[in-house]
PDB file of C-alpha atoms in Angstrom:
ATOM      1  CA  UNK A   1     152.297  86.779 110.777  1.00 87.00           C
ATOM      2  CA  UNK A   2     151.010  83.126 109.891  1.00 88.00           C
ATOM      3  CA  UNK A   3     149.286  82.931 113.113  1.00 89.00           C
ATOM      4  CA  UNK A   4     147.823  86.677 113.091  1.00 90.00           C
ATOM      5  CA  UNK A   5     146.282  85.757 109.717  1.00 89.00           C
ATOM      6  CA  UNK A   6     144.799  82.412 110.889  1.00 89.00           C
ATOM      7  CA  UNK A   7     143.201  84.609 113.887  1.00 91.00           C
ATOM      8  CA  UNK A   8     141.762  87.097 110.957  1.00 91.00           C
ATOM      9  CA  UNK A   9     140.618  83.879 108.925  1.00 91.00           C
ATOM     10  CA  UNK A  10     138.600  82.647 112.066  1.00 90.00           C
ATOM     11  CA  UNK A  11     137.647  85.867 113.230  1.00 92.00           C
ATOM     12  CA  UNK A  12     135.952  86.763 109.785  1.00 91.00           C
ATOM     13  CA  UNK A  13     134.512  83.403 109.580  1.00 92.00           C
ATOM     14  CA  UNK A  14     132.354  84.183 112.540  1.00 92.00           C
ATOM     15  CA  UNK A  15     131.563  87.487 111.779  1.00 93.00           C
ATOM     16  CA  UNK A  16     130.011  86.399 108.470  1.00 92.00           C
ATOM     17  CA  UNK A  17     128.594  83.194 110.504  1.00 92.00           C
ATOM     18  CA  UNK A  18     126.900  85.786 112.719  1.00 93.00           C
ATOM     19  CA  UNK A  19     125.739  88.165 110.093  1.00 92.00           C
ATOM     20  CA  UNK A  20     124.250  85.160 107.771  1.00 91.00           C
ATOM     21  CA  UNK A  21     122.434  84.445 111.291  1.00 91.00           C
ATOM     22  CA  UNK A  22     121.100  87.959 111.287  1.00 90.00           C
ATOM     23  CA  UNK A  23     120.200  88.146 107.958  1.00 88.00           C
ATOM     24  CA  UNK A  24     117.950  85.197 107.722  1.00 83.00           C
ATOM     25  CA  UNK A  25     115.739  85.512 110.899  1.00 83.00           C
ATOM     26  CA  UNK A  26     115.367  89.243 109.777  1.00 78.00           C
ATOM     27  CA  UNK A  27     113.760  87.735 106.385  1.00 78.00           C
ATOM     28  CA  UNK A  28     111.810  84.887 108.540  1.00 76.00           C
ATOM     29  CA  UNK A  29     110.560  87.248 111.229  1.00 67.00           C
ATOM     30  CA  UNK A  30     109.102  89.356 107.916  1.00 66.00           C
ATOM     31  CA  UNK A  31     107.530  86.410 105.834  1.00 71.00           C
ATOM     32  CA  UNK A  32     105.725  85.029 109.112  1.00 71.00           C
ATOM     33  CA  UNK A  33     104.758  88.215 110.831  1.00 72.00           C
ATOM     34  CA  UNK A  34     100.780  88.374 111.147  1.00 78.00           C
ATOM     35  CA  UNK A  35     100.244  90.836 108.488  1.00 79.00           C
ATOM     36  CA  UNK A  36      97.010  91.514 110.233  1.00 80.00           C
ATOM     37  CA  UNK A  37      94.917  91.249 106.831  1.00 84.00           C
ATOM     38  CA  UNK A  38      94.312  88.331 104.212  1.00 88.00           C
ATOM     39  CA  UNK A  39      96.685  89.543 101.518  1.00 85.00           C
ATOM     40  CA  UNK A  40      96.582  86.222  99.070  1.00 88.00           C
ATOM     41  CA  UNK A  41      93.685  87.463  96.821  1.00 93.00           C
ATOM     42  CA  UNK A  42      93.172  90.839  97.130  1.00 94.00           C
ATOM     43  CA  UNK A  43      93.945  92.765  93.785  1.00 95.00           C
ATOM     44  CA  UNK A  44      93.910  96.340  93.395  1.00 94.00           C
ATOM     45  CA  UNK A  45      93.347  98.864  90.123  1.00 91.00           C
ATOM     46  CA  UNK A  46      93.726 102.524  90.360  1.00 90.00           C
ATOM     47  CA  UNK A  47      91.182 104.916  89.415  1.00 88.00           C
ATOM     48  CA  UNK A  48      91.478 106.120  86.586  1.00 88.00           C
ATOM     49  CA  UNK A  49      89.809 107.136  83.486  1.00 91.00           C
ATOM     50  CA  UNK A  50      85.920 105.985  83.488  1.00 92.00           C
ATOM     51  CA  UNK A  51      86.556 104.162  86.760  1.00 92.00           C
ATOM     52  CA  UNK A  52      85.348 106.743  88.644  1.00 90.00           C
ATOM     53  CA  UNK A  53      82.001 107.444  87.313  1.00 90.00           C
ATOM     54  CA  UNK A  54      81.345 104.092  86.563  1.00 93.00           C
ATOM     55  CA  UNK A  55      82.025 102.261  89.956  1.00 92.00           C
ATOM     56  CA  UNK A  56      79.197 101.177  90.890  1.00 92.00           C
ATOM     57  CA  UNK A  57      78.609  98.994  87.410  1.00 95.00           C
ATOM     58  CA  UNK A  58      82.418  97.720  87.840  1.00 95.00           C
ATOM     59  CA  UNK A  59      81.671  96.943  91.951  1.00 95.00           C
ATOM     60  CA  UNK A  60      78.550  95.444  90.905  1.00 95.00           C
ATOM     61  CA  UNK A  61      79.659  93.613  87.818  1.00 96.00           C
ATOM     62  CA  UNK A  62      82.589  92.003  89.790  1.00 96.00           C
ATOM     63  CA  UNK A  63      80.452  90.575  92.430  1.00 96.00           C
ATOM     64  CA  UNK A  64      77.736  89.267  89.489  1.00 96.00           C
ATOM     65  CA  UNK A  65      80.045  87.985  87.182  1.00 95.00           C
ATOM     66  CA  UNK A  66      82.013  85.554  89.874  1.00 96.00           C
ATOM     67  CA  UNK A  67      85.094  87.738  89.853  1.00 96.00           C
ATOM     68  CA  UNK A  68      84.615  88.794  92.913  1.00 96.00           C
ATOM     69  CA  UNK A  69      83.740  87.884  96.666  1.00 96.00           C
ATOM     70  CA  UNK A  70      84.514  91.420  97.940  1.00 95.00           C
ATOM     71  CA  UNK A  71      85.030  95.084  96.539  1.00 96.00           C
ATOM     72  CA  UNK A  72      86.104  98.226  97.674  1.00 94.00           C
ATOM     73  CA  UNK A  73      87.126 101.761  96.937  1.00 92.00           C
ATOM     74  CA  UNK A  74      89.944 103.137  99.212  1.00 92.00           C
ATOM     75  CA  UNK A  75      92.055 106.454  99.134  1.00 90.00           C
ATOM     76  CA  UNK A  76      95.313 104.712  98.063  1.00 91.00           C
ATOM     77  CA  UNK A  77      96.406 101.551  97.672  1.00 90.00           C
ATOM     78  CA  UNK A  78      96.383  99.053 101.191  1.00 88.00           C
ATOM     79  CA  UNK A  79     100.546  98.560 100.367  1.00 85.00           C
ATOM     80  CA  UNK A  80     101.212 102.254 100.701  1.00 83.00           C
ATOM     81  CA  UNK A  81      99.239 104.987 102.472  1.00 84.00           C
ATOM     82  CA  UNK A  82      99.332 108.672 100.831  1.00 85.00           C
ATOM     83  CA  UNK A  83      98.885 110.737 103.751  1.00 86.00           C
ATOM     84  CA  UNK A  84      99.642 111.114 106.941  1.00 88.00           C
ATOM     85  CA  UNK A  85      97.790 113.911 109.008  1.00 91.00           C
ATOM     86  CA  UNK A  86      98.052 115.625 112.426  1.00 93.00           C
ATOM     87  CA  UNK A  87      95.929 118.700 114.102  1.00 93.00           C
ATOM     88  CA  UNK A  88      93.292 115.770 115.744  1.00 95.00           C
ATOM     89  CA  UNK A  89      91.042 116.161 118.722  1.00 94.00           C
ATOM     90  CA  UNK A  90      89.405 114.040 120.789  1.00 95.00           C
ATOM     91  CA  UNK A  91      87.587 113.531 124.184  1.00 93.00           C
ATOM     92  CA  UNK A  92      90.698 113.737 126.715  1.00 91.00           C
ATOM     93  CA  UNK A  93      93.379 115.433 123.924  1.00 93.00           C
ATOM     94  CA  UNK A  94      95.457 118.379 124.541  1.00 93.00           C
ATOM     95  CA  UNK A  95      97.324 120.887 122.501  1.00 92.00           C
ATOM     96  CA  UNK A  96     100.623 119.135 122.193  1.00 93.00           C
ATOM     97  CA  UNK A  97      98.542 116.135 120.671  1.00 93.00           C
ATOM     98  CA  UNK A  98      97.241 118.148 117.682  1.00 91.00           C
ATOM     99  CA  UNK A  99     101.123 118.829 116.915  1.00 90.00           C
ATOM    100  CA  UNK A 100     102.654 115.479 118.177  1.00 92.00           C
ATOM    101  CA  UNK A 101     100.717 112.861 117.091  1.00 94.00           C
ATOM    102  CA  UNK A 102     100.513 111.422 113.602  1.00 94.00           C
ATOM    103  CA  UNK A 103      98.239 108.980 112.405  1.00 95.00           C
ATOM    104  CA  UNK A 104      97.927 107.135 108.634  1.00 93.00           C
ATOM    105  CA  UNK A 105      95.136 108.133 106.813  1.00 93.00           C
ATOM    106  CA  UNK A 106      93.264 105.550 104.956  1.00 92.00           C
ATOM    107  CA  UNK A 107      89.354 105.976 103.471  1.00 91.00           C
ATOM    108  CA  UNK A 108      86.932 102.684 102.200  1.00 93.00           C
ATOM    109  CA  UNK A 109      83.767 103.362 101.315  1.00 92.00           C
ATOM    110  CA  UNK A 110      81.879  99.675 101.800  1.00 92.00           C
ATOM    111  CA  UNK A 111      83.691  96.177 102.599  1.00 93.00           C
ATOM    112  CA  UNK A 112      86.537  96.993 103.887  1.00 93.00           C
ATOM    113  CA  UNK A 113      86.617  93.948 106.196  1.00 92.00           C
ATOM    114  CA  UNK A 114      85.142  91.527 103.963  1.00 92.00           C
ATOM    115  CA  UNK A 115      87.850  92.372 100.895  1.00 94.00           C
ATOM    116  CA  UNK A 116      90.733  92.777 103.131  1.00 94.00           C
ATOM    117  CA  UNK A 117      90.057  90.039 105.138  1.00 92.00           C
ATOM    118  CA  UNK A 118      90.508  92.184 108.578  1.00 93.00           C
ATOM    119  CA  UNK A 119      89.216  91.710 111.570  1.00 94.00           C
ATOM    120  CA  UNK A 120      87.263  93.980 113.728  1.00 95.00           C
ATOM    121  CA  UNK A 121      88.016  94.101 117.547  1.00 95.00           C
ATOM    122  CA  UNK A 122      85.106  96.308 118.250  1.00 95.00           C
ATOM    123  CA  UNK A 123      81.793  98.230 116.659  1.00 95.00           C
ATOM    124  CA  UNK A 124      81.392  97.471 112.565  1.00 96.00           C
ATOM    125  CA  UNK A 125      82.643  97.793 109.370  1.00 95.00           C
ATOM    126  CA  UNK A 126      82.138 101.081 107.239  1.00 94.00           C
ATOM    127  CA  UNK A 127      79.135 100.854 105.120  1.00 94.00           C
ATOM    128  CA  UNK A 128      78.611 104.582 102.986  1.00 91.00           C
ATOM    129  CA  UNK A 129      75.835 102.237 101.360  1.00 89.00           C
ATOM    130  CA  UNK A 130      73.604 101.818 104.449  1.00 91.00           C
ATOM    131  CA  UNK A 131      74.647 104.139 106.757  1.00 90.00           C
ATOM    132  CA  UNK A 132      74.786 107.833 104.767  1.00 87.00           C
ATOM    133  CA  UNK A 133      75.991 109.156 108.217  1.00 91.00           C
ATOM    134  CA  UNK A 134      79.388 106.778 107.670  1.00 92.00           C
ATOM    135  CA  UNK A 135      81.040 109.107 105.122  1.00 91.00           C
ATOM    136  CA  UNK A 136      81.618 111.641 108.681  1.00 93.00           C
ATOM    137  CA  UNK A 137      82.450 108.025 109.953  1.00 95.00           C
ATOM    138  CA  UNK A 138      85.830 106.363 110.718  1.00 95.00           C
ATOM    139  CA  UNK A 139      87.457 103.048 112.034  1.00 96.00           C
ATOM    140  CA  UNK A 140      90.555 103.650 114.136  1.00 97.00           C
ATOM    141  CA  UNK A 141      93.201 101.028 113.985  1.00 95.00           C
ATOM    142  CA  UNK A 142      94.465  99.266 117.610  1.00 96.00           C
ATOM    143  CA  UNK A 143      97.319 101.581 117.604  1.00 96.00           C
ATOM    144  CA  UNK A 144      95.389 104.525 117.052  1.00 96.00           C
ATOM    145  CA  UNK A 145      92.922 103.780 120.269  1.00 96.00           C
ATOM    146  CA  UNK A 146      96.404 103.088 122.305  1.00 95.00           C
ATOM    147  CA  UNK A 147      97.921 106.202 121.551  1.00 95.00           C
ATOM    148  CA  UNK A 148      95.017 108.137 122.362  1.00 95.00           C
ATOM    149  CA  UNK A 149      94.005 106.429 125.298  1.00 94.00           C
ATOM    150  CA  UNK A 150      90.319 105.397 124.574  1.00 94.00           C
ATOM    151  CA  UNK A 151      89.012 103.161 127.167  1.00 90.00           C
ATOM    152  CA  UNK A 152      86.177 102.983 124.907  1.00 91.00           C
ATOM    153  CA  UNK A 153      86.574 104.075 121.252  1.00 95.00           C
ATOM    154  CA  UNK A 154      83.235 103.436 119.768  1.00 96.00           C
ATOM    155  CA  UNK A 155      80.872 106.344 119.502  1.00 94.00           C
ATOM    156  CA  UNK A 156      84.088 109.006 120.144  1.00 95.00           C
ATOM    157  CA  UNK A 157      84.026 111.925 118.667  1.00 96.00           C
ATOM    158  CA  UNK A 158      87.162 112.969 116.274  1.00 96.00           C
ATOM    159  CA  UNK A 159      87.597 116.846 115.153  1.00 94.00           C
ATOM    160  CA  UNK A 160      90.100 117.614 112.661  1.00 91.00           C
ATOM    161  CA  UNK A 161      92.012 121.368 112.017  1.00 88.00           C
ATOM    162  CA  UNK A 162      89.240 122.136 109.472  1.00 87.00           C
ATOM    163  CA  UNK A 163      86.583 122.062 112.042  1.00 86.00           C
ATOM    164  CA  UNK A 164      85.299 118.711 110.549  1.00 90.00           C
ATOM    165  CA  UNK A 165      83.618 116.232 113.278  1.00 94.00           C
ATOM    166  CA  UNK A 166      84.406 112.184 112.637  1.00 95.00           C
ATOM    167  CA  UNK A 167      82.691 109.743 114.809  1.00 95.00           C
ATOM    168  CA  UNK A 168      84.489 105.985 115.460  1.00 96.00           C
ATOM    169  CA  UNK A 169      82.170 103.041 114.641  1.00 96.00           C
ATOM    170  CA  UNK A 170      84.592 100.176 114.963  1.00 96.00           C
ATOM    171  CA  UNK A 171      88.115  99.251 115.650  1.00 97.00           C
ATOM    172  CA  UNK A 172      90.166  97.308 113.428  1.00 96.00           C
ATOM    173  CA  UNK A 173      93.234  94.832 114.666  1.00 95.00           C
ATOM    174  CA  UNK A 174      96.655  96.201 113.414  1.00 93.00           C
ATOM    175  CA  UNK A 175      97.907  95.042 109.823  1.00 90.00           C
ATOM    176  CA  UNK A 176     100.758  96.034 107.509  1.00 87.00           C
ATOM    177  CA  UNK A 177     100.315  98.624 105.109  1.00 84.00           C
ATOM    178  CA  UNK A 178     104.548  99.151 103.985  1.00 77.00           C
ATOM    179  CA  UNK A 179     107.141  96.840 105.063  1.00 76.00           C
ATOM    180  CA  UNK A 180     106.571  94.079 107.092  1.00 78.00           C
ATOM    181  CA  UNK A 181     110.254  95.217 109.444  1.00 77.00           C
ATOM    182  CA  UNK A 182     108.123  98.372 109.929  1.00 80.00           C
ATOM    183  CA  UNK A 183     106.221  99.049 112.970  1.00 83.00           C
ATOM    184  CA  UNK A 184     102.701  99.592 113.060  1.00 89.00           C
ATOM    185  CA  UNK A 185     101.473 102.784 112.926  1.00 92.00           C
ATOM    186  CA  UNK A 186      98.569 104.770 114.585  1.00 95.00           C
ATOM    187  CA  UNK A 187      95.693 104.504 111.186  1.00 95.00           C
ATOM    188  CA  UNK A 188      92.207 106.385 110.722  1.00 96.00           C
ATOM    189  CA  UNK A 189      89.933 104.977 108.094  1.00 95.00           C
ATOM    190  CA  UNK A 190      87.261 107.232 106.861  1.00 93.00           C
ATOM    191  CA  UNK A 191      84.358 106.184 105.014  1.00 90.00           C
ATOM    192  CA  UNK A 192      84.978 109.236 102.037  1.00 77.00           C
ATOM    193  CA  UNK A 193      82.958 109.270  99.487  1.00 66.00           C
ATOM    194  CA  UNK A 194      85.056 111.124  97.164  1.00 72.00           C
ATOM    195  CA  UNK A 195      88.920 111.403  96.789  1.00 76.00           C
ATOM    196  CA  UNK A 196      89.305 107.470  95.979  1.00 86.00           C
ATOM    197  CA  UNK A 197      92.401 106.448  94.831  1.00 90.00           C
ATOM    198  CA  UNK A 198      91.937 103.011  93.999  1.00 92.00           C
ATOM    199  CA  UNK A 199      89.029  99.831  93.505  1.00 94.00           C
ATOM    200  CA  UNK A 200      90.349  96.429  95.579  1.00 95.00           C
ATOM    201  CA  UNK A 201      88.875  93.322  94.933  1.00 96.00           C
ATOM    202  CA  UNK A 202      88.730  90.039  96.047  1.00 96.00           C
ATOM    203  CA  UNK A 203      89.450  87.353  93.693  1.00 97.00           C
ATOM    204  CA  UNK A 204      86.875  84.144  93.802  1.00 96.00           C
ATOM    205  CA  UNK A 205      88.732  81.545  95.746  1.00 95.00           C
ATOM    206  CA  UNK A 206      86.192  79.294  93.535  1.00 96.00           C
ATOM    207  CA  UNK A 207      87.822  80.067  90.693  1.00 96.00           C
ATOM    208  CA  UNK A 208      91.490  79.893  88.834  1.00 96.00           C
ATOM    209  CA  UNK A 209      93.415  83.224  89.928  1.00 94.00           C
ATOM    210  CA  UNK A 210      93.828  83.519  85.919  1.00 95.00           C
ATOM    211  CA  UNK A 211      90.294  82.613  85.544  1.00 96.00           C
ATOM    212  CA  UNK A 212      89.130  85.756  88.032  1.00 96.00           C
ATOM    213  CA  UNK A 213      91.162  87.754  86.853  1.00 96.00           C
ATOM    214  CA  UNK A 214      89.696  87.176  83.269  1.00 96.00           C
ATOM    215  CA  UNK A 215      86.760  87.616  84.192  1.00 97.00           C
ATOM    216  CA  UNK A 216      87.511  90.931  85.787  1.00 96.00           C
ATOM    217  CA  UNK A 217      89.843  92.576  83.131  1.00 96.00           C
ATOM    218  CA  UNK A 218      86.565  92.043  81.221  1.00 96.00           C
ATOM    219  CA  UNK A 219      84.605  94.337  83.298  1.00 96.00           C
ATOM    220  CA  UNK A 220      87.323  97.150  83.606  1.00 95.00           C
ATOM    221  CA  UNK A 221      87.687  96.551  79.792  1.00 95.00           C
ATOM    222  CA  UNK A 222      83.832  96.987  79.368  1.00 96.00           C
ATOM    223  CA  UNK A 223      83.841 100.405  81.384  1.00 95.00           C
ATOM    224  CA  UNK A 224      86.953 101.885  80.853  1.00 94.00           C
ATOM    225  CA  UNK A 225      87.919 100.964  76.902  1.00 94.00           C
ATOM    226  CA  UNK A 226      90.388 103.743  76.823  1.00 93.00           C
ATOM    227  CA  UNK A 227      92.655 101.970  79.643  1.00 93.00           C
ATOM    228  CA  UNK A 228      94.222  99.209  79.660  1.00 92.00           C
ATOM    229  CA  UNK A 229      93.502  96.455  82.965  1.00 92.00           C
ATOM    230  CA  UNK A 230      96.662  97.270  84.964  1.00 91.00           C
ATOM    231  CA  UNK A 231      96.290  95.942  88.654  1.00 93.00           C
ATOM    232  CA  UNK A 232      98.834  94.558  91.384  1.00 92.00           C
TER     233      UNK A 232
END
């Protein structure tokens, strides 16, 4: 019996040795994946109350007042996407795709590059501002042009079930939008113009992140009085 334990001692020993292993390259292969986006910085407040109607005095006031060195509206929030949507078409698709293949769906109406800090492989940025043709627009993640087999993904035409027709004016490198042991997922951005479910900002690397963030609770606070500045 003395010996059996001494076995079960060792034996356990290494098992938790092995697990402890485990365990912490799991939690260093998270904090040093490439996220694929600058995430220090980037602050994001939903829309609600006045924020809507008032955006473009917050997105302006932001820039003006030093807050900010990049703003955007987007569907959700860039740490969790709302939707996920099927019933695509494309240049080469079939039937089984519409029913098969999922992709995220993500919207930004202006900056989306410059206040996420992204990086586009291919094409441009969505810009609702200059281009009034970008809110039928869309950038497709690296995935996204994988799984659909583009050979070349700008100018290609995207119908959804409704009938709707998209066309792709840039591709974006992969980031993480959950958690970072997920994998990446196939993602369309469309430049919406409605349907915004939050305003992200970049804070001033110039200034204190208290400082910027000062500065921009007053400009929510100035526009939206009923609310109070929540962001994350």
């Amino acid at each position: 019996p003395r010996k059996v334990l001494v076995v079960m001692q060792f034996t356990f020993a290494i098992v938790l040795s092995i697990c402890a292993i485990m365990v912490h390259r799991q939690i260093d292969y998270a904090m040093n994946r490439d996220a694929g986006f600058e995430r220090g910085g980037v602050v994001y407040n939903f829309t609600q109350g006045e924020v809507p109607k008032h955006f473009e005095g917050i997105r302006n006031e932001l820039l003006g007042s030093g807050a900010a060195v990049g703003v955007t509206r987007t569907y959700s929030p860039i740490t969790y996407i709302w939707s996920t949507s099927n019933g695509f078409s494309w240049p080469g698709s079939t039937e089984e795709d519409k029913t098969t293949k999922n992709f995220l769906q993500f919207g930004s109406d202006v900056d989306f590059v410059k206040t996420f800090g992204a990086t586009i492989k291919q094409g441009r940025d969505l810009d609702v501002h200059t281009y009034r043709s970008d809110t039928a627009a869309m950038l497709l993640n690296e995935k996204a042009v994988e799984m659909m087999d583009l050979k070349d993904a700008i100018g290609t035409e995207i119908k959804n079930l409704n009938g709707q027709t998209f066309h792709v004016v840039g591709v974006v490198k992969d980031f993480i939008v959950g958690s970072p042991y997920q994998a990446i997922e196939p993602m369309m951005i469309n430049g919406w113009t409605e349907r915004y479910g939050a305003v992200h900002f970049r804070l001033n690397p110039a200034l204190s992140q208290g400082e910027a963030l000062l500065r921009a609770e007053r400009v929510f606070k100035k526009y939206n009085p009923e609310y109070p500045f929540e962001y994350a």
